[in-house]
Short mmCIF file of C-alpha atoms in Angstrom, two decimals:
data_model
loop_
_atom_site.label_atom_id
_atom_site.label_comp_id
_atom_site.label_asym_id
_atom_site.label_seq_id
_atom_site.Cartn_x
_atom_site.Cartn_y
_atom_site.Cartn_z
CA UNK Z 459 15.50 -11.76 -25.46
CA UNK Z 460 15.98 -8.90 -23.04
CA UNK Z 461 18.15 -5.85 -22.52
CA UNK Z 462 19.38 -3.95 -19.46
CA UNK Z 463 17.49 -0.78 -18.61
CA UNK Z 464 18.61 1.81 -16.05
CA UNK Z 465 16.32 4.24 -14.23
CA UNK Z 466 17.66 6.96 -11.93
CA UNK Z 467 15.45 8.90 -9.52
CA UNK Z 468 16.27 12.35 -8.12
CA UNK Z 469 14.20 14.69 -5.98
CA UNK Z 470 12.82 17.98 -7.26
CA UNK Z 471 15.05 20.22 -5.12
CA UNK Z 472 17.84 22.40 -6.52
CA UNK Z 473 20.34 19.85 -5.20
CA UNK Z 474 18.75 17.03 -7.26
CA UNK Z 475 19.44 14.48 -4.52
CA UNK Z 476 19.25 10.77 -5.42
CA UNK Z 477 16.25 8.95 -3.95
CA UNK Z 478 17.21 5.56 -2.53
CA UNK Z 479 15.03 2.67 -1.38
CA UNK Z 480 12.28 3.21 -3.94
CA UNK Z 481 10.41 0.20 -5.29
CA UNK Z 482 10.33 0.81 -9.06
CA UNK Z 483 7.93 -1.33 -11.08
CA UNK Z 484 7.69 -1.79 -14.84
CA UNK Z 485 4.39 -2.49 -16.63
CA UNK Z 486 3.71 -3.25 -20.27
CA UNK Z 487 2.20 0.02 -21.52
CA UNK Z 488 -0.30 -1.68 -23.82
CA UNK Z 489 -1.79 -4.11 -21.31
CA UNK Z 490 -0.70 -2.69 -17.91
CA UNK Z 491 0.71 -6.15 -17.18
CA UNK Z 492 3.40 -6.23 -14.50
CA UNK Z 493 6.80 -7.18 -15.94
CA UNK Z 494 9.46 -6.74 -13.24
CA UNK Z 495 10.62 -4.50 -10.41
CA UNK Z 496 13.71 -3.38 -8.53
CA UNK Z 497 14.79 -1.08 -5.71
CA UNK Z 498 16.93 2.04 -6.15
CA UNK Z 499 20.40 1.98 -4.58
CA UNK Z 500 22.04 4.84 -2.61
CA UNK Z 501 22.67 6.63 -5.93
CA UNK Z 502 18.97 6.42 -6.82
CA UNK Z 503 19.67 3.86 -9.56
CA UNK Z 504 17.86 0.64 -10.40
CA UNK Z 505 18.85 -1.72 -13.23
CA UNK Z 506 16.41 -4.28 -14.65
CA UNK Z 507 16.46 -6.78 -17.51
CA UNK Z 508 13.35 -6.47 -19.71
CA UNK Z 509 12.45 -7.22 -23.36
CA UNK Z 510 12.94 -4.52 -25.96
CA UNK Z 511 12.46 -4.26 -29.72
CA UNK Z 512 14.48 -3.00 -32.65
CA UNK Z 513 14.84 0.74 -33.27
CA UNK Z 514 12.71 2.75 -33.99
CA UNK Z 515 9.75 0.63 -32.85
CA UNK Z 516 10.93 -0.27 -29.35
CA UNK Z 517 8.67 -1.47 -26.52
CA UNK Z 518 6.74 1.00 -24.37
CA UNK Z 519 6.64 0.56 -20.60
CA UNK Z 520 4.96 2.43 -17.79
CA UNK Z 521 7.26 3.03 -14.83
CA UNK Z 522 5.63 3.39 -11.42
CA UNK Z 523 7.29 3.85 -8.07
CA UNK Z 524 6.42 3.52 -4.40
CA UNK Z 525 8.09 4.55 -1.16
CA UNK Z 526 6.32 5.70 2.01
CA UNK Z 527 6.56 9.46 2.33
CA UNK Z 528 7.28 10.09 -1.34
CA UNK Z 529 5.14 11.31 -4.20
CA UNK Z 530 6.02 10.30 -7.75
CA UNK Z 531 3.10 11.36 -9.90
CA UNK Z 532 3.31 9.38 -13.09
CA UNK Z 533 3.24 6.88 -14.49
CA UNK Z 534 6.31 7.61 -16.57
CA UNK Z 535 6.45 6.17 -20.08
CA UNK Z 536 9.72 4.85 -21.49
CA UNK Z 537 10.64 3.20 -24.79
CA UNK Z 538 13.13 0.32 -24.66
CA UNK Z 539 15.27 -0.58 -27.67
CA UNK Z 540 17.03 -3.89 -28.25
CA UNK Z 541 19.87 -3.48 -28.86
CA UNK Z 542 20.37 -0.16 -27.09
CA UNK Z 543 21.07 2.84 -29.34
CA UNK Z 544 23.40 5.82 -28.88
CA UNK Z 545 22.20 8.41 -26.36
CA UNK Z 546 19.44 9.51 -25.85
CA UNK Z 547 18.04 6.14 -26.94
CA UNK Z 548 20.44 4.10 -24.80
CA UNK Z 549 17.79 2.72 -22.39
CA UNK Z 550 18.91 5.00 -19.55
CA UNK Z 551 16.25 7.24 -18.03
CA UNK Z 552 16.50 10.04 -15.47
CA UNK Z 553 13.44 11.26 -13.57
CA UNK Z 554 14.23 14.32 -11.47
CA UNK Z 555 10.75 15.26 -10.27
CA UNK Z 556 10.39 13.10 -7.15
CA UNK Z 557 8.54 15.20 -4.60
CA UNK Z 558 9.61 14.11 -1.11
CA UNK Z 559 7.12 14.71 1.66
CA UNK Z 560 6.68 13.33 5.14
CA UNK Z 561 3.29 12.39 6.52
CA UNK Z 562 2.45 15.28 8.84
CA UNK Z 563 1.63 14.88 12.53
CA UNK Z 564 -1.10 16.87 14.25
CA UNK Z 565 0.30 19.18 16.97
CA UNK Z 566 -2.90 18.68 19.00
CA UNK Z 567 -3.14 15.70 21.39
CA UNK Z 568 -6.16 13.56 20.59
CA UNK Z 569 -6.08 14.43 16.89
CA UNK Z 570 -4.62 12.60 13.91
CA UNK Z 571 -3.60 14.54 10.80
CA UNK Z 572 -4.47 12.86 7.51
CA UNK Z 573 -2.25 14.33 4.81
CA UNK Z 574 -0.86 13.59 1.39
CA UNK Z 575 -1.78 13.46 -2.27
CA UNK Z 576 -4.62 11.69 -4.04
CA UNK Z 577 -3.64 10.36 -7.46
CA UNK Z 578 -6.12 9.66 -10.24
CA UNK Z 579 -6.00 6.61 -12.49
CA UNK Z 580 -4.05 8.59 -15.10
CA UNK Z 581 -1.36 9.38 -12.53
CA UNK Z 582 -2.32 13.05 -12.14
CA UNK Z 583 -2.90 14.63 -8.74
CA UNK Z 584 -6.46 15.36 -7.66
CA UNK Z 585 -6.54 19.12 -7.13
CA UNK Z 586 -9.08 21.70 -6.01
CA UNK Z 587 -11.62 19.13 -4.82
CA UNK Z 588 -13.24 19.24 -1.39
CA UNK Z 589 -13.52 16.14 0.74
CA UNK Z 590 -16.31 16.21 3.32
CA UNK Z 591 -15.78 14.35 6.62
CA UNK Z 592 -18.90 13.78 8.73
CA UNK Z 593 -18.08 12.56 12.22
CA UNK Z 594 -19.50 9.48 13.89
CA UNK Z 595 -19.40 9.11 17.68
CA UNK Z 596 -16.22 7.64 19.20
CA UNK Z 597 -16.61 4.38 21.08
CA UNK Z 598 -14.81 5.73 24.16
CA UNK Z 599 -14.39 9.24 25.62
CA UNK Z 600 -11.71 11.25 23.86
CA UNK Z 601 -9.76 14.26 25.07
CA UNK Z 602 -10.03 17.05 22.52
CA UNK Z 603 -7.80 20.15 22.53
CA UNK Z 604 -6.32 19.08 25.90
CA UNK Z 605 -9.45 19.87 27.91
CA UNK Z 606 -12.71 19.19 26.08
CA UNK Z 607 -13.85 15.59 26.59
CA UNK Z 608 -16.02 14.11 23.84
CA UNK Z 609 -18.31 11.42 25.24
CA UNK Z 610 -19.61 8.42 23.28
CA UNK Z 611 -22.67 9.45 21.31
CA UNK Z 612 -21.48 12.99 20.67
CA UNK Z 613 -20.80 13.76 17.03
CA UNK Z 614 -17.98 16.13 16.02
CA UNK Z 615 -18.76 18.84 13.52
CA UNK Z 616 -18.53 18.35 9.78
CA UNK Z 617 -15.12 19.04 8.31
CA UNK Z 618 -14.23 20.00 4.75
CA UNK Z 619 -10.75 19.47 3.36
CA UNK Z 620 -9.58 21.16 0.17
CA UNK Z 621 -6.27 20.57 -1.56
CA UNK Z 622 -3.54 23.13 -1.94
CA UNK Z 623 -2.60 24.27 -5.44
CA UNK Z 624 -0.18 21.36 -5.80
CA UNK Z 625 -2.83 18.80 -4.79
CA UNK Z 626 -1.67 18.29 -1.18
CA UNK Z 627 -4.40 17.64 1.39
CA UNK Z 628 -4.32 17.92 5.18
CA UNK Z 629 -7.11 17.56 7.73
CA UNK Z 630 -7.10 16.96 11.50
CA UNK Z 631 -9.51 14.26 12.69
CA UNK Z 632 -10.34 12.82 16.09
CA UNK Z 633 -8.38 9.69 16.96
CA UNK Z 634 -10.53 6.59 17.29
CA UNK Z 635 -13.56 8.24 15.70
CA UNK Z 636 -15.34 7.12 12.56
CA UNK Z 637 -16.13 9.49 9.72
CA UNK Z 638 -18.19 9.13 6.60
CA UNK Z 639 -16.30 10.72 3.73
CA UNK Z 640 -17.95 12.03 0.58
CA UNK Z 641 -15.53 11.72 -2.32
CA UNK Z 642 -15.42 13.84 -5.49
CA UNK Z 643 -17.90 12.63 -8.08
CA UNK Z 644 -19.39 10.12 -5.65
CA UNK Z 645 -22.08 12.34 -4.14
CA UNK Z 646 -24.47 9.43 -3.71
CA UNK Z 647 -21.78 7.26 -2.12
CA UNK Z 648 -19.51 7.64 0.85
CA UNK Z 649 -16.71 5.78 2.55
CA UNK Z 650 -16.54 5.11 6.27
CA UNK Z 651 -13.08 5.45 7.76
CA UNK Z 652 -11.65 4.73 11.22
CA UNK Z 653 -9.04 7.23 12.38
CA UNK Z 654 -6.00 5.48 13.91
CA UNK Z 655 -4.70 6.31 17.38
CA UNK Z 656 -1.60 8.11 16.14
CA UNK Z 657 -0.54 11.64 15.27
CA UNK Z 658 -0.47 11.21 11.50
CA UNK Z 659 -1.60 8.99 8.63
CA UNK Z 660 -1.35 9.10 4.85
CA UNK Z 661 -4.69 10.35 3.52
CA UNK Z 662 -4.90 7.78 0.71
CA UNK Z 663 -4.28 4.96 3.19
CA UNK Z 664 -7.01 6.29 5.48
CA UNK Z 665 -9.51 6.41 2.63
CA UNK Z 666 -8.49 3.17 0.93
CA UNK Z 667 -6.73 0.89 3.46
CA UNK Z 668 -5.21 -2.38 2.29
CA UNK Z 669 -3.72 -5.30 4.29
CA UNK Z 670 -0.04 -4.63 4.94
CA UNK Z 671 1.32 -6.71 7.85
CA UNK Z 672 0.22 -10.15 9.08
CA UNK Z 673 1.35 -11.39 12.49
CA UNK Z 674 0.71 -14.75 14.13
CA UNK Z 675 0.72 -15.93 17.73
CA UNK Z 676 2.92 -18.75 16.39
CA UNK Z 677 5.09 -17.38 13.57
CA UNK Z 678 6.53 -20.80 12.78
CA UNK Z 679 8.06 -22.96 11.68
CA UNK Z 680 5.12 -25.11 12.74
CA UNK Z 681 5.93 -28.78 13.29
CA UNK Z 682 3.10 -31.26 13.84
CA UNK Z 683 2.35 -34.94 13.12
CA UNK Z 684 -0.05 -36.10 10.42
CA UNK Z 685 -3.73 -35.70 11.40
CA UNK Z 686 -2.87 -33.64 14.51
CA UNK Z 687 -4.43 -30.20 13.96
CA UNK Z 688 -2.66 -27.04 15.09
CA UNK Z 689 -4.53 -23.74 15.41
CA UNK Z 690 -2.79 -20.37 15.12
CA UNK Z 691 -4.22 -16.87 15.44
CA UNK Z 692 -3.60 -14.34 12.69
CA UNK Z 693 -3.87 -10.57 13.00
CA UNK Z 694 -3.73 -8.13 10.10
CA UNK Z 695 -2.66 -4.50 10.24
CA UNK Z 696 -3.95 -2.39 7.35
CA UNK Z 697 -2.24 0.57 5.73
CA UNK Z 698 -4.31 2.93 7.92
CA UNK Z 699 -2.53 1.37 10.96
CA UNK Z 700 -5.78 -0.21 12.17
CA UNK Z 701 -6.45 -3.89 12.80
CA UNK Z 702 -9.92 -5.16 11.99
CA UNK Z 703 -11.35 -8.33 13.63
CA UNK Z 704 -13.04 -9.59 10.48
CA UNK Z 705 -10.41 -9.31 7.77
CA UNK Z 706 -11.37 -12.52 6.00
CA UNK Z 707 -12.87 -10.64 3.05
CA UNK Z 708 -9.53 -9.04 2.28
CA UNK Z 709 -6.95 -11.77 2.96
CA UNK Z 710 -6.92 -15.33 1.62
CA UNK Z 711 -4.96 -18.12 3.32
CA UNK Z 712 -3.99 -21.39 1.62
CA UNK Z 713 -1.49 -24.23 1.69
CA UNK Z 714 0.99 -24.05 -1.18
CA UNK Z 715 0.98 -27.88 -1.18
CA UNK Z 716 -2.39 -29.37 -0.14
CA UNK Z 717 -0.89 -32.85 -0.40
CA UNK Z 718 1.17 -32.03 2.72
CA UNK Z 719 -1.40 -30.09 4.75
CA UNK Z 720 -4.77 -28.41 4.45
CA UNK Z 721 -6.24 -25.51 6.38
CA UNK Z 722 -9.49 -24.36 7.92
CA UNK Z 723 -10.17 -20.68 8.53
CA UNK Z 724 -12.56 -18.91 10.89
CA UNK Z 725 -13.55 -15.27 10.26
CA UNK Z 726 -12.00 -14.09 13.53
CA UNK Z 727 -8.55 -15.06 12.24
CA UNK Z 728 -8.08 -18.58 13.61
CA UNK Z 729 -6.30 -20.86 11.14
CA UNK Z 730 -6.31 -24.63 11.66
CA UNK Z 731 -3.51 -26.60 10.00
CA UNK Z 732 -4.05 -30.34 9.52
CA UNK Z 733 -1.30 -32.54 8.14
CA UNK Z 734 -2.10 -34.92 5.29
CA UNK Z 735 1.33 -36.46 4.65
CA UNK Z 736 4.90 -35.99 5.89
CA UNK Z 737 6.66 -33.12 4.17
CA UNK Z 738 7.47 -29.41 4.19
CA UNK Z 739 5.18 -26.72 2.76
CA UNK Z 740 4.10 -23.16 3.46
CA UNK Z 741 1.00 -21.38 4.65
CA UNK Z 742 0.57 -18.53 2.16
CA UNK Z 743 -1.46 -15.36 2.52
CA UNK Z 744 -2.56 -13.15 -0.38
CA UNK Z 745 -4.77 -10.10 -0.71
CA UNK Z 746 -8.23 -10.94 -2.02
CA UNK Z 747 -9.88 -9.45 -5.09
CA UNK Z 748 -11.94 -7.22 -2.77
CA UNK Z 749 -8.80 -5.37 -1.68
CA UNK Z 750 -8.25 -1.96 -3.23
CA UNK Z 751 -5.79 -2.31 -6.10
CA UNK Z 752 -2.69 -0.19 -5.76
CA UNK Z 753 -0.29 0.63 -8.55
CA UNK Z 754 2.50 -0.02 -7.98
CA UNK Z 755 1.80 -3.03 -5.80
CA UNK Z 756 2.92 -3.01 -2.17
CA UNK Z 757 4.44 -5.99 -0.38
CA UNK Z 758 2.35 -7.97 2.11
CA UNK Z 759 4.60 -8.57 5.12
CA UNK Z 760 4.22 -11.90 6.92
CA UNK Z 761 2.64 -13.68 3.98
CA UNK Z 762 4.48 -16.99 4.58
CA UNK Z 763 4.61 -19.44 7.51
CA UNK Z 764 6.75 -22.58 7.20
CA UNK Z 765 5.00 -25.86 8.11
CA UNK Z 766 6.57 -29.29 8.60
CA UNK Z 767 4.37 -32.37 8.86
CA UNK Z 768 6.04 -35.36 10.51
#
């Protein structure tokens, strides 16, 4: 059985504006298993049908939300009763603490501003921690502060970024340069990041990029006879706005019906489709287990290509 549950999101301003277009996801609180999701309408409302339990036991869920440029904190915990009870146990929940922020752009040409919040596994913001960025040489000359040209082989100075009291970080980095980043509690480890050629990027996406958009030189539908291979080229843009030549560790490609066609994959992104029998199937792409896990999950755009074998 299941019962309707309503969640309404409002921002944290005095006006309490509804927040539309938010992907709201529901997870079983005991196992963190994904249950269902929905998107808020112009009134900031999303309705979903999920299992509940009799009052007063109920079923606990964690509610997580994602929208670019928004910070939600969380997760929020709700208890769902089946059947719904009189208010306040009527399975309607209002969260009015959505903190809207836009990714900031650096005012300086040649620099990219990494900004945003870092959220811990418990949903709390990481505050008062310094991130250390140690510059690697850019691959090509870069104009810095309108006049200073940084040549390949020259290393920018070390930069430290500390959060504001609310946990918001901002740091200006050289576009196209690589930095090793020492993270809190990981003194013996560091991450290497590539700064995108743009004015701004979300800090979490710079530190932990995941595949976001797949494009193909032939987006399909692909029509080919049995035993006549067709090769297409895939390219993957990550959440840090960069494309990496060898993305094979982070994206898996497969036929959703191997009886119709099979595939071969080369690390540089070439996918060969070979028909086995007449029919219609799809080339499917999924993030691999090596990809950073995000909660809530984020859609992978371009994950399906239609294939017809004649």
